[in-house]
């Protein structure tokens, strides 16, 4: 995702974060107000303290006043406690709410990103952004911002109160603030940087883990556990180093600021004591000042700490923003508003396609398909068969020439409409860890009855297999349920497509992982499926393609031969070679079986 990892200036990120609060702003402002009340209550208790000492104790007017003062102390403590509690509740509500909102938004966005984004993005990295980066945002709003508000308020209120008591004292007690600010700023920049590296490394580790788990069969098959373990340990160690560096920096920061802050407090106490001796201030003022200076300096120390912590939130926000900034592919946009179903007439007119600019993988593809015809694509691996098919549902858009469907440019159709009209049985079908029934009825877009599901499964020659499972159609696939073989998965995928009943059918090697006998069964199902539908079929066995209306032989992204089986067999070229090869193998097999 490095291509999009540009950085927005901090002011813009802050504005973005403010925007993120939408829907919760009132609640959040309420939280801040509550925190302000709590801070005012705290400062007031220092003023009550001063009043008590100067006006009551020193003047021997005890009695009723003491009771009042005691009551006001208790009252202020209660008020502070209540508002602190209220502030906490409101903050938690906001933080939970916006992180839920953010996670939804991210998931939604990820669902709508293009094929090309997902084929390049690393799953582990994406998962990390939806989980750990969102958690950092949650801390940002749930703890850091509110704490920041509290600290600023405490500072502002106490400083104002001090100014009212004695201007000189007030100024003395903030003399250190510029120094603390500079130190904090320096650490803030450094820590942001380190944290960013930490998060990147964390993402790398997730990717290694995720890839390793997804590819666990390959790892085992090649006995590469040691290699993978080394790789993981290397990345893990690197994460450790970064985490350690981060902590080290924190470890420098705290003592430095602690020392500076404590010096300030001692100096403040000293100056205040001198003023009492000189008679500039009263003892009550001094005691109130002693309490308040704590609430001026501690916030300043905390401020640095918080700004540093909040910088992690800003980094995470940037990482999330980079995903949200990826263009979505519109599902509904299109210059035509098609009604009903397509007929399925396709024209490729010198069409070409490139995944990366300047590297064309399909060149000059021209052919016509009438509605209901069957087109077979044949060619060696990497020749562009899947790529050609992927142009039809607009997983990718062709980059040169033209493709029309029913006479209208393919790019004019909304993707959602096209994808409803087109059914795909993929090369490696994916099943969700849900029940078989749900997998078959996935994406049909309407309620389907049990009978329909069974009918589709029967047609796809998988019904009998499902019946043998302990819970039949309710059996959950994968992880906690049964594991299906490659061929069984393909047949479930065929059933799913049958049920969807699309006008155009794309079969990408739909029978690659089944034996010849099952293939014959599936082919019957497919033949039924192909009736009256425009069908593209990719297959490696001549038998699967020989009945096609048009066979296209691809080589390195070009059509090198075209025609029906009868013409192609009699033409020197790739098709004839494949045919000869397969016919010979079959003949030999027959001979062997016959025992000749
Ligand atoms: N290619 C990419 N990016 C992709 C997919 C494929 O650059 O996301 C390249 C790889 C290959 C060419 O495009 O050089 C055609 O790939 P395709 O998957 O279309 O080949 P195929 O004919 O379907 O091969 P196979 O029979 O192995 O499925
Ligand atoms: Mg392919």
Coordinates of C-alpha atoms and ligand atoms in Angstrom, one line a residue:
X1 CA 0.0 0.0 0.0
X2 CA 3.1 2.1 -0.2
X3 CA 1.8 3.9 -3.3
X4 CA -0.9 5.6 -1.2
X5 CA 0.9 6.1 2.0
X6 CA 1.2 9.8 1.6
X7 CA 0.9 11.9 4.7
X8 CA -1.5 14.6 5.5
X9 CA -0.4 17.5 7.6
X10 CA -1.3 17.3 11.3
X11 CA -3.9 20.1 11.1
X12 CA -5.7 18.3 8.4
X13 CA -5.6 15.0 10.3
X14 CA -7.1 16.8 13.3
X15 CA -9.8 18.2 11.2
X16 CA -10.5 14.7 9.9
X17 CA -10.7 13.4 13.4
X18 CA -13.2 16.1 14.3
X19 CA -15.2 15.0 11.3
X20 CA -15.1 11.5 12.6
X21 CA -16.9 12.6 15.7
X22 CA -20.0 13.4 13.7
X23 CA -23.1 12.1 15.3
X24 CA -21.4 12.1 18.7
X25 CA -20.2 15.7 18.9
X26 CA -22.9 16.8 21.4
X27 CA -22.2 13.9 23.6
X28 CA -18.5 14.6 23.5
X29 CA -18.9 18.3 24.1
X30 CA -21.1 17.3 27.1
X31 CA -18.3 15.1 28.3
X32 CA -15.9 18.0 28.2
X33 CA -18.4 20.3 30.0
X34 CA -18.7 17.7 32.7
X35 CA -15.0 17.5 33.0
X36 CA -14.9 21.3 33.3
X37 CA -17.3 21.3 36.1
X38 CA -15.2 18.7 37.9
X39 CA -12.2 20.9 37.5
X40 CA -14.0 24.0 38.8
X41 CA -15.1 22.0 41.8
X42 CA -11.6 20.9 42.5
X43 CA -10.2 24.5 42.3
X44 CA -13.1 25.8 44.4
X45 CA -12.1 23.5 47.2
X46 CA -8.7 25.2 47.3
X47 CA -10.4 28.5 47.6
X48 CA -12.6 27.2 50.4
X49 CA -9.4 26.0 52.1
X50 CA -7.9 29.5 51.8
X51 CA -11.1 31.1 53.1
X52 CA -11.2 28.7 56.0
X53 CA -7.7 29.5 57.1
X54 CA -7.6 33.2 56.5
X55 CA -11.1 34.2 57.5
X56 CA -12.2 31.6 60.0
X57 CA -9.4 29.9 61.8
X58 CA -7.2 32.9 62.1
X59 CA -10.0 35.1 63.3
X60 CA -11.4 32.7 65.8
X61 CA -14.8 32.8 64.3
X62 CA -15.4 29.1 64.6
X63 CA -18.9 27.7 65.3
X64 CA -21.5 27.8 62.6
X65 CA -18.9 28.7 59.9
X66 CA -16.9 25.5 60.4
X67 CA -20.0 23.4 59.8
X68 CA -20.7 25.4 56.6
X69 CA -17.2 25.0 55.4
X70 CA -17.2 21.3 56.2
X71 CA -20.4 20.9 54.3
X72 CA -19.1 22.9 51.3
X73 CA -16.0 20.6 51.2
X74 CA -18.2 17.5 51.1
X75 CA -20.5 19.2 48.6
X76 CA -17.6 20.1 46.3
X77 CA -16.1 16.6 46.5
X78 CA -19.5 15.1 45.6
X79 CA -19.9 17.5 42.7
X80 CA -16.4 16.7 41.5
X81 CA -17.1 13.0 41.8
X82 CA -20.4 13.2 40.0
X83 CA -19.1 15.2 37.1
X84 CA -16.0 13.0 36.8
X85 CA -18.3 10.0 36.6
X86 CA -20.6 11.7 34.1
X87 CA -17.6 12.8 31.9
X88 CA -16.3 9.2 32.0
X89 CA -19.6 7.8 30.9
X90 CA -20.1 10.2 28.1
X91 CA -16.6 9.7 26.9
X92 CA -16.8 6.0 26.9
X93 CA -20.1 6.2 24.9
X94 CA -18.5 8.4 22.4
X95 CA -15.4 6.4 22.0
X96 CA -17.3 3.1 21.6
X97 CA -19.7 4.7 19.2
X98 CA -17.2 6.2 16.9
X99 CA -15.0 3.2 16.8
X100 CA -18.0 1.0 15.9
X101 CA -18.9 3.5 13.3
X102 CA -15.3 3.6 12.0
X103 CA -15.0 -0.2 11.9
X104 CA -18.2 -0.4 9.9
X105 CA -17.1 2.3 7.6
X106 CA -13.7 0.6 7.0
X107 CA -15.4 -2.8 6.4
X108 CA -17.9 -1.2 4.1
X109 CA -15.1 0.5 2.2
X110 CA -13.0 -2.6 1.9
X111 CA -15.9 -4.4 0.4
X112 CA -16.2 -1.8 -2.3
X113 CA -12.6 -1.5 -3.3
X114 CA -11.6 -2.8 -6.7
X115 CA -10.3 -6.2 -7.6
X116 CA -6.9 -4.7 -8.3
X117 CA -6.6 -3.2 -4.9
X118 CA -7.4 -6.5 -3.2
X119 CA -5.1 -8.5 -5.4
X120 CA -2.2 -6.2 -4.3
X121 CA -3.2 -5.5 -0.6
X122 CA -1.9 -7.8 2.1
X123 CA -4.6 -9.3 4.2
X124 CA -2.7 -9.1 7.4
X125 CA -2.0 -5.4 6.9
X126 CA -5.7 -4.7 6.3
X127 CA -6.8 -6.7 9.3
X128 CA -4.3 -4.7 11.4
X129 CA -5.8 -1.5 10.2
X130 CA -9.3 -2.5 11.1
X131 CA -8.3 -3.8 14.5
X132 CA -5.3 -2.3 16.1
X133 CA -5.4 1.1 14.3
X134 CA -9.0 1.5 15.2
X135 CA -8.2 0.6 18.8
X136 CA -5.6 3.4 18.8
X137 CA -8.3 5.8 17.6
X138 CA -10.5 4.6 20.4
X139 CA -7.9 5.4 22.9
X140 CA -7.4 8.7 21.3
X141 CA -11.0 9.8 21.8
X142 CA -11.7 7.7 24.9
X143 CA -8.7 8.7 26.9
X144 CA -6.3 11.1 25.3
X145 CA -8.5 13.9 24.0
X146 CA -10.6 14.0 27.1
X147 CA -7.6 13.9 29.3
X148 CA -6.1 16.7 27.2
X149 CA -9.3 18.7 27.8
X150 CA -9.2 18.0 31.5
X151 CA -5.5 19.1 31.7
X152 CA -6.0 22.3 29.8
X153 CA -9.1 23.1 31.8
X154 CA -7.3 22.4 35.1
X155 CA -4.5 24.6 34.0
X156 CA -6.7 27.4 32.8
X157 CA -8.9 27.4 35.8
X158 CA -6.2 27.1 38.4
X159 CA -4.0 29.6 36.6
X160 CA -6.8 32.1 36.5
X161 CA -7.6 31.6 40.2
X162 CA -3.9 32.1 41.0
X163 CA -3.8 35.3 38.9
X164 CA -6.7 36.6 41.0
X165 CA -4.9 35.7 44.2
X166 CA -1.5 37.0 43.3
X167 CA -0.1 37.9 39.9
X168 CA 3.5 37.4 40.8
X169 CA 3.0 33.9 42.2
X170 CA 0.9 33.0 39.2
X171 CA 3.7 34.0 36.8
X172 CA 6.4 32.3 38.9
X173 CA 4.5 29.0 38.8
X174 CA 4.5 28.8 34.9
X175 CA 8.0 29.9 34.3
X176 CA 8.9 26.4 33.3
X177 CA 6.1 25.9 30.8
X178 CA 8.1 26.9 27.7
X179 CA 10.9 24.5 28.6
X180 CA 8.4 21.6 29.1
X181 CA 6.7 22.5 25.8
X182 CA 9.9 22.4 23.9
X183 CA 10.9 19.1 25.4
X184 CA 7.5 17.6 24.8
X185 CA 7.4 18.8 21.2
X186 CA 10.8 17.2 20.5
X187 CA 9.6 13.8 22.0
X188 CA 6.3 14.1 20.2
X189 CA 8.0 14.2 16.8
X190 CA 10.4 11.4 17.6
X191 CA 7.8 9.2 19.1
X192 CA 5.3 9.6 16.2
X193 CA 8.0 8.4 13.9
X194 CA 8.9 5.4 16.0
X195 CA 5.3 4.5 16.6
X196 CA 4.7 4.6 12.8
X197 CA 7.5 2.2 12.3
X198 CA 6.2 0.0 15.1
X199 CA 2.8 -0.2 13.5
X200 CA 4.3 -1.0 10.1
X201 CA 6.3 -3.8 11.6
X202 CA 3.3 -5.0 13.5
X203 CA 1.4 -5.2 10.2
X204 CA 4.3 -7.0 8.6
X205 CA 4.1 -9.6 11.4
X206 CA 0.4 -10.0 11.0
X207 CA 0.9 -10.6 7.2
X208 CA 3.5 -13.2 7.8
X209 CA 1.3 -15.0 10.3
X210 CA -1.8 -14.7 8.1
X211 CA 0.0 -15.9 5.0
X212 CA 1.6 -18.8 6.9
X213 CA -1.8 -19.9 8.3
X214 CA -3.5 -19.6 4.9
X215 CA -0.7 -21.5 3.3
X216 CA -0.1 -24.0 6.0
X217 CA -0.6 -26.9 3.5
X218 CA 2.2 -25.6 1.3
X219 CA 4.4 -25.1 4.3
X220 CA 3.9 -28.6 5.5
X221 CA 4.1 -30.2 2.1
X222 CA 7.5 -28.6 1.5
X223 CA 8.5 -29.2 5.1
X224 CA 9.4 -25.5 5.4
X225 CA 8.4 -25.1 9.0
X226 CA 11.9 -24.2 10.1
X227 CA 12.2 -21.6 7.4
X228 CA 8.9 -20.1 8.2
X229 CA 9.7 -20.1 11.9
X230 CA 12.9 -18.3 11.2
X231 CA 11.1 -15.8 9.1
X232 CA 8.5 -15.2 11.8
X233 CA 11.1 -15.0 14.5
X234 CA 13.0 -12.4 12.5
X235 CA 10.0 -10.2 12.0
X236 CA 9.0 -10.7 15.6
X237 CA 12.4 -9.7 16.8
X238 CA 12.3 -6.7 14.6
X239 CA 8.9 -5.8 16.2
X240 CA 10.5 -6.3 19.6
X241 CA 13.4 -4.0 18.8
X242 CA 11.0 -1.3 17.7
X243 CA 8.8 -1.7 20.7
X244 CA 11.9 -1.5 22.9
X245 CA 13.1 1.7 21.1
X246 CA 9.7 3.2 21.7
X247 CA 9.7 2.3 25.4
X248 CA 13.3 3.5 25.7
X249 CA 12.3 6.9 24.4
X250 CA 9.4 7.0 26.9
X251 CA 11.8 6.0 29.6
X252 CA 13.9 9.1 28.8
X253 CA 11.0 11.4 28.5
X254 CA 9.4 10.8 31.9
X255 CA 12.4 11.4 34.2
X256 CA 13.4 14.5 32.3
X257 CA 10.0 16.1 32.5
X258 CA 9.6 14.9 36.1
X259 CA 12.8 16.6 37.2
X260 CA 11.9 19.8 35.4
X261 CA 8.4 19.8 36.9
X262 CA 9.6 19.1 40.4
X263 CA 12.1 21.8 40.3
X264 CA 9.3 24.1 39.3
X265 CA 7.2 23.0 42.2
X266 CA 10.0 23.4 44.7
X267 CA 10.8 26.9 43.3
X268 CA 7.2 27.8 43.6
X269 CA 7.0 26.6 47.2
X270 CA 10.1 28.6 48.0
X271 CA 9.0 31.8 46.4
X272 CA 5.6 31.4 48.1
X273 CA 7.1 30.9 51.5
X274 CA 9.3 34.0 51.1
X275 CA 6.2 36.0 50.3
X276 CA 4.4 34.7 53.4
X277 CA 7.4 35.7 55.5
X278 CA 7.4 39.1 53.9
X279 CA 3.7 39.4 54.5
X280 CA 2.9 39.8 50.8
X281 CA 0.4 36.9 51.0
X282 CA -1.5 35.2 53.8
X283 CA -1.0 31.7 55.0
X284 CA -4.3 30.7 53.5
X285 CA -3.3 32.0 50.1
X286 CA -0.1 30.1 50.5
X287 CA -1.8 26.8 51.2
X288 CA -4.3 27.3 48.4
X289 CA -1.4 28.1 46.2
X290 CA 0.5 24.9 47.2
X291 CA -2.6 22.9 46.1
X292 CA -3.1 24.8 42.9
X293 CA 0.5 24.7 41.7
X294 CA 0.3 20.9 41.8
X295 CA -2.7 21.2 39.5
X296 CA -0.8 23.6 37.2
X297 CA 2.4 21.7 36.9
X298 CA 1.0 18.2 36.9
X299 CA -1.2 19.0 34.0
X300 CA 1.8 20.4 32.1
X301 CA 3.7 17.3 32.6
X302 CA 0.7 15.2 31.7
X303 CA 0.2 17.4 28.7
X304 CA 3.5 16.3 27.2
X305 CA 2.8 12.7 27.9
X306 CA -0.6 12.9 26.4
X307 CA 0.6 14.8 23.3
X308 CA 3.1 12.0 22.8
X309 CA 0.5 9.3 23.3
X310 CA -2.0 11.1 21.1
X311 CA 0.6 11.1 18.4
X312 CA 0.0 7.4 18.1
X313 CA -3.6 8.1 17.5
X314 CA -2.7 10.5 14.7
X315 CA -0.4 7.9 13.1
X316 CA -3.2 5.3 13.2
X317 CA -5.6 7.8 11.8
X318 CA -3.3 8.4 8.9
X319 CA -3.1 4.6 8.3
X320 CA -6.8 4.3 8.3
X321 CA -7.2 7.4 6.1
X322 CA -4.9 5.8 3.5
X323 CA -7.4 2.9 3.1
X324 CA -10.4 5.2 3.1
X325 CA -8.7 7.3 0.5
X326 CA -8.5 4.4 -1.9
X327 CA -11.1 4.9 -4.7
X328 CA -14.1 2.6 -4.4
X329 CA -15.4 1.0 -7.5
X330 CA -19.0 2.1 -8.0
X331 CA -21.4 -0.7 -8.2
X332 CA -24.4 1.3 -9.4
X333 CA -22.8 3.9 -11.7
X334 CA -23.4 3.5 -15.4
X335 CA -24.5 5.5 -18.3
X336 CA -27.3 3.1 -19.2
X337 CA -30.1 1.9 -16.9
X338 CA -30.7 -1.6 -18.2
X339 CA -34.1 -3.1 -17.8
X340 CA -34.7 -6.8 -17.4
X341 CA -32.1 -9.3 -18.5
X342 CA -29.4 -9.1 -21.1
X343 CA -29.6 -11.2 -24.2
X344 CA -26.0 -12.1 -24.0
X345 CA -24.6 -11.0 -27.4
X346 CA -21.0 -10.0 -27.0
X347 CA -18.6 -8.4 -29.4
X348 CA -14.9 -8.0 -28.7
X349 CA -13.5 -5.5 -31.0
X350 CA -9.7 -5.3 -31.0
X351 CA -9.9 -5.3 -27.2
X352 CA -6.8 -5.2 -25.1
X353 CA -6.0 -5.2 -21.4
X354 CA -3.2 -4.3 -19.1
X355 CA -2.9 -4.9 -15.4
X356 CA 0.0 -2.5 -15.1
X357 CA 0.4 0.4 -17.4
X358 CA 2.5 -0.4 -20.4
X359 CA 2.3 -4.2 -19.9
X360 CA -0.5 -5.5 -22.0
X361 CA -1.5 -9.0 -21.2
X362 CA -4.4 -9.3 -23.7
X363 CA -3.7 -8.0 -27.2
X364 CA -6.1 -7.3 -30.1
X365 CA -8.9 -9.7 -29.1
X366 CA -11.7 -9.7 -31.6
X367 CA -14.6 -12.2 -31.8
X368 CA -18.4 -12.2 -31.7
X369 CA -20.8 -14.3 -29.6
X370 CA -24.5 -14.7 -30.3
X371 CA -26.9 -15.1 -27.4
X372 CA -26.8 -18.7 -26.1
X373 CA -23.6 -19.6 -27.8
X374 CA -20.7 -21.5 -26.1
X375 CA -17.2 -20.1 -26.4
X376 CA -14.3 -22.2 -25.3
X377 CA -11.0 -20.7 -24.3
X378 CA -8.0 -22.9 -24.5
X379 CA -4.3 -22.1 -24.0
X380 CA -1.3 -22.7 -21.8
X381 CA -1.1 -21.4 -18.3
X382 CA -0.7 -17.7 -18.1
X383 CA -2.0 -17.2 -21.6
X384 CA -4.7 -14.8 -20.4
X385 CA -7.9 -17.0 -20.2
X386 CA -8.9 -16.0 -16.7
X387 CA -8.0 -12.4 -17.5
X388 CA -10.3 -12.3 -20.5
X389 CA -13.2 -13.7 -18.5
X390 CA -12.6 -11.2 -15.7
X391 CA -13.3 -8.4 -18.1
X392 CA -17.0 -9.4 -18.5
X393 CA -18.3 -8.7 -15.0
X394 CA -16.0 -5.7 -15.0
X395 CA -13.7 -7.0 -12.3
X396 CA -11.2 -5.2 -14.5
X397 CA -12.1 -2.8 -17.3
X398 CA -10.6 -3.4 -20.8
X399 CA -8.0 -0.8 -21.6
X400 CA -8.0 -0.6 -25.4
X401 CA -10.4 -1.4 -28.3
X402 CA -14.0 -2.1 -27.3
X403 CA -16.3 -4.7 -25.8
X404 CA -20.0 -4.5 -26.2
X405 CA -22.8 -6.4 -24.7
X406 CA -26.1 -6.4 -26.6
X407 CA -24.6 -3.6 -28.7
X408 CA -23.8 -1.3 -25.7
X409 CA -20.4 -0.6 -24.4
X410 CA -19.6 -2.9 -21.5
X411 CA -18.3 0.1 -19.4
X412 CA -21.7 1.7 -19.7
X413 CA -23.3 -1.0 -17.5
X414 CA -23.4 -0.7 -13.8
X415 CA -21.2 -3.3 -12.3
X416 CA -23.9 -4.6 -10.0
X417 CA -26.3 -5.2 -12.9
X418 CA -23.6 -7.0 -14.9
X419 CA -22.6 -9.2 -11.9
X420 CA -26.3 -10.2 -11.4
X421 CA -26.4 -11.2 -15.1
X422 CA -23.2 -13.2 -15.0
X423 CA -22.6 -16.4 -13.1
X424 CA -19.1 -17.5 -12.4
X425 CA -17.7 -20.8 -11.4
X426 CA -14.2 -19.9 -10.4
X427 CA -10.9 -21.7 -10.9
X428 CA -10.6 -22.1 -7.1
X429 CA -14.0 -21.6 -5.7
X430 CA -14.2 -20.2 -2.2
X431 CA -16.8 -21.4 0.3
X432 CA -17.7 -19.5 3.5
X433 CA -17.6 -21.2 6.9
X434 CA -21.4 -21.3 6.9
X435 CA -23.8 -24.1 6.2
X436 CA -23.8 -25.8 2.8
X437 CA -27.3 -24.5 2.3
X438 CA -26.2 -20.9 2.8
X439 CA -23.3 -21.4 0.5
X440 CA -25.5 -22.7 -2.3
X441 CA -28.0 -19.9 -1.9
X442 CA -25.4 -17.3 -1.5
X443 CA -26.0 -14.2 -3.5
X444 CA -29.1 -15.4 -5.2
X445 CA -30.8 -12.2 -4.1
X446 CA -34.1 -13.7 -3.2
X447 CA -35.6 -16.2 -0.8
X448 CA -35.0 -19.7 -2.0
X449 CA -36.8 -22.8 -0.9
X450 CA -35.3 -26.0 0.4
X451 CA -36.4 -27.8 -2.8
X452 CA -34.7 -25.3 -5.0
X453 CA -31.4 -25.8 -3.2
X454 CA -31.7 -29.5 -3.4
X455 CA -32.6 -29.4 -7.1
X456 CA -29.5 -27.3 -7.8
X457 CA -27.4 -29.6 -5.7
X458 CA -28.7 -32.6 -7.6
X459 CA -28.0 -30.9 -11.0
X460 CA -24.5 -30.2 -9.8
X461 CA -24.1 -33.9 -8.8
X462 CA -23.4 -33.0 -5.2
X463 CA -26.7 -33.9 -3.5
X464 CA -25.8 -37.5 -2.7
X465 CA -22.5 -36.4 -1.1
X466 CA -24.3 -33.8 1.1
X467 CA -26.8 -36.4 2.2
X468 CA -23.9 -38.4 3.7
X469 CA -22.9 -35.5 6.0
X470 CA -24.1 -35.7 9.6
X471 CA -26.3 -32.7 9.3
X472 CA -27.0 -32.7 5.6
X473 CA -27.5 -29.3 4.2
X474 CA -27.1 -27.7 7.6
X475 CA -23.5 -29.0 7.8
X476 CA -21.0 -26.1 8.3
X477 CA -18.2 -26.0 5.8
X478 CA -14.6 -25.7 6.9
X479 CA -13.1 -25.0 10.3
X480 CA -15.7 -26.3 12.7
X481 CA -17.6 -28.4 10.1
X482 CA -16.8 -30.9 7.4
X483 CA -13.9 -30.3 5.0
X484 CA -14.8 -30.7 1.4
X485 CA -12.6 -32.0 -1.3
X486 CA -11.6 -29.7 -4.2
X487 CA -14.1 -31.4 -6.6
X488 CA -16.9 -31.2 -4.0
X489 CA -16.2 -27.5 -3.5
X490 CA -16.4 -27.0 -7.2
X491 CA -19.7 -28.8 -7.4
X492 CA -21.1 -26.7 -4.6
X493 CA -20.0 -23.7 -6.6
X494 CA -21.7 -25.0 -9.7
X495 CA -24.9 -25.5 -7.6
X496 CA -24.6 -21.9 -6.4
X497 CA -24.4 -20.6 -9.9
X498 CA -27.2 -22.8 -11.1
X499 CA -29.4 -21.3 -8.5
X500 CA -28.5 -17.8 -9.4
X501 CA -29.7 -18.5 -13.0
X502 CA -27.6 -16.0 -14.8
X503 CA -27.8 -15.1 -18.5
X504 CA -24.1 -15.3 -19.0
X505 CA -22.0 -18.1 -17.6
X506 CA -18.3 -18.1 -17.0
X507 CA -16.8 -21.5 -16.2
X508 CA -13.1 -21.1 -15.3
X509 CA -11.8 -24.6 -15.2
X510 CA -14.9 -25.7 -13.4
X511 CA -14.0 -29.3 -13.8
X512 CA -10.3 -29.2 -13.2
X513 CA -10.2 -31.0 -9.9
X514 CA -12.5 -33.9 -10.5
X515 CA -12.0 -37.3 -12.0
X516 CA -13.2 -38.1 -15.5
X517 CA -16.4 -39.8 -14.3
X518 CA -17.5 -37.0 -12.1
X519 CA -16.5 -34.6 -14.8
X520 CA -18.9 -36.3 -17.1
X521 CA -21.6 -36.0 -14.4
X522 CA -20.8 -32.3 -13.9
X523 CA -20.7 -31.7 -17.6
X524 CA -24.2 -33.0 -17.9
X525 CA -25.2 -30.6 -15.1
X526 CA -23.3 -27.8 -16.9
X527 CA -24.8 -28.7 -20.2
X528 CA -28.2 -28.1 -18.5
X529 CA -26.8 -24.9 -17.0
X530 CA -25.5 -23.7 -20.4
X531 CA -28.8 -24.1 -22.2
X532 CA -29.9 -20.8 -23.6
X533 CA -27.1 -18.9 -21.9
X534 CA -24.1 -17.4 -23.4
X535 CA -21.3 -19.4 -21.9
X536 CA -17.5 -19.0 -21.7
X537 CA -15.8 -22.1 -20.7
X538 CA -12.1 -22.7 -19.9
X539 CA -11.0 -26.2 -19.8
X540 CA -8.0 -28.3 -20.4
X541 CA -9.7 -31.4 -21.7
X542 CA -10.6 -31.4 -25.3
X543 CA -13.8 -33.3 -24.5
X544 CA -15.0 -30.3 -22.4
X545 CA -14.6 -27.9 -25.3
X546 CA -15.3 -29.8 -28.4
X547 CA -18.9 -29.0 -28.5
X548 CA -18.4 -25.3 -28.3
X549 CA -19.7 -23.0 -31.0
X550 CA -16.4 -21.2 -31.1
X551 CA -13.1 -22.3 -29.8
X552 CA -10.4 -19.6 -29.2
X553 CA -6.9 -20.7 -28.7
X554 CA -4.9 -18.2 -26.7
X555 CA -1.2 -17.8 -26.6
X556 CA 0.6 -15.1 -24.7
X557 CA -2.6 -13.0 -24.7
X558 CA -3.3 -13.3 -28.4
X559 CA -5.9 -15.4 -30.2
X560 CA -3.8 -17.7 -32.3
X561 CA -6.5 -20.0 -33.6
X562 CA -10.2 -19.9 -33.8
X563 CA -13.0 -22.1 -35.1
X564 CA -15.0 -25.1 -34.2
X565 CA -13.6 -28.4 -33.2
X566 CA -13.9 -29.9 -36.7
X567 CA -11.9 -27.1 -38.3
X568 CA -9.3 -26.9 -35.7
X569 CA -8.5 -30.6 -35.5
X570 CA -7.7 -30.5 -39.2
X571 CA -5.5 -27.4 -38.9
X572 CA -1.9 -27.7 -37.9
X573 CA -1.4 -25.8 -34.6
X574 CA -1.7 -25.9 -30.9
X575 CA -5.2 -27.3 -30.9
X576 CA -4.3 -30.2 -33.0
X577 CA -1.3 -30.9 -30.8
X578 CA -3.4 -30.9 -27.7
X579 CA -5.9 -33.1 -29.3
X580 CA -3.3 -35.6 -30.6
X581 CA -1.7 -35.7 -27.2
X582 CA -4.9 -36.3 -25.3
X583 CA -6.2 -38.8 -27.9
X584 CA -3.0 -40.7 -27.7
X585 CA -3.1 -40.8 -23.9
X586 CA -6.6 -42.1 -23.9
X587 CA -5.9 -44.7 -26.6
X588 CA -3.0 -46.0 -24.5
X589 CA -5.2 -46.0 -21.5
X590 CA -7.8 -48.0 -23.3
X591 CA -5.2 -50.4 -24.5
X592 CA -3.9 -50.9 -21.0
X593 CA -7.3 -51.5 -19.6
X594 CA -8.0 -54.0 -22.3
X595 CA -4.8 -55.7 -21.4
X596 CA -3.2 -55.4 -24.9
Ligands
LIG1 N1 -1.6 -11.4 -14.3 C1 -1.3 -10.2 -13.7 N2 -2.1 -9.8 -12.6 C2 -3.2 -10.5 -12.2 C3 -3.5 -11.7 -12.8 C4 -2.7 -12.2 -13.8 O1 -0.4 -9.5 -14.0 O2 -3.9 -10.1 -11.2 C5 -0.8 -11.9 -15.4 C6 -0.2 -13.2 -15.2 C7 -0.2 -13.8 -16.6 C8 -1.3 -13.1 -17.3 O3 -1.6 -12.0 -16.5 O4 1.0 -13.5 -17.2 C9 -2.5 -13.9 -17.6 O5 -2.9 -14.5 -16.5 P1 -4.3 -15.4 -16.4 O6 -4.6 -15.6 -15.0 O7 -5.3 -14.7 -17.2 O8 -3.8 -16.7 -17.1 P2 -4.7 -18.1 -17.4 O9 -4.7 -18.3 -18.9 O10 -6.0 -18.0 -16.8 O11 -3.7 -19.2 -16.8 P3 -4.2 -20.5 -16.0 O12 -4.5 -21.5 -17.0 O13 -2.9 -20.9 -15.2 O14 -5.3 -20.2 -15.1
LIG2 MG1 -6.8 -19.0 -15.1

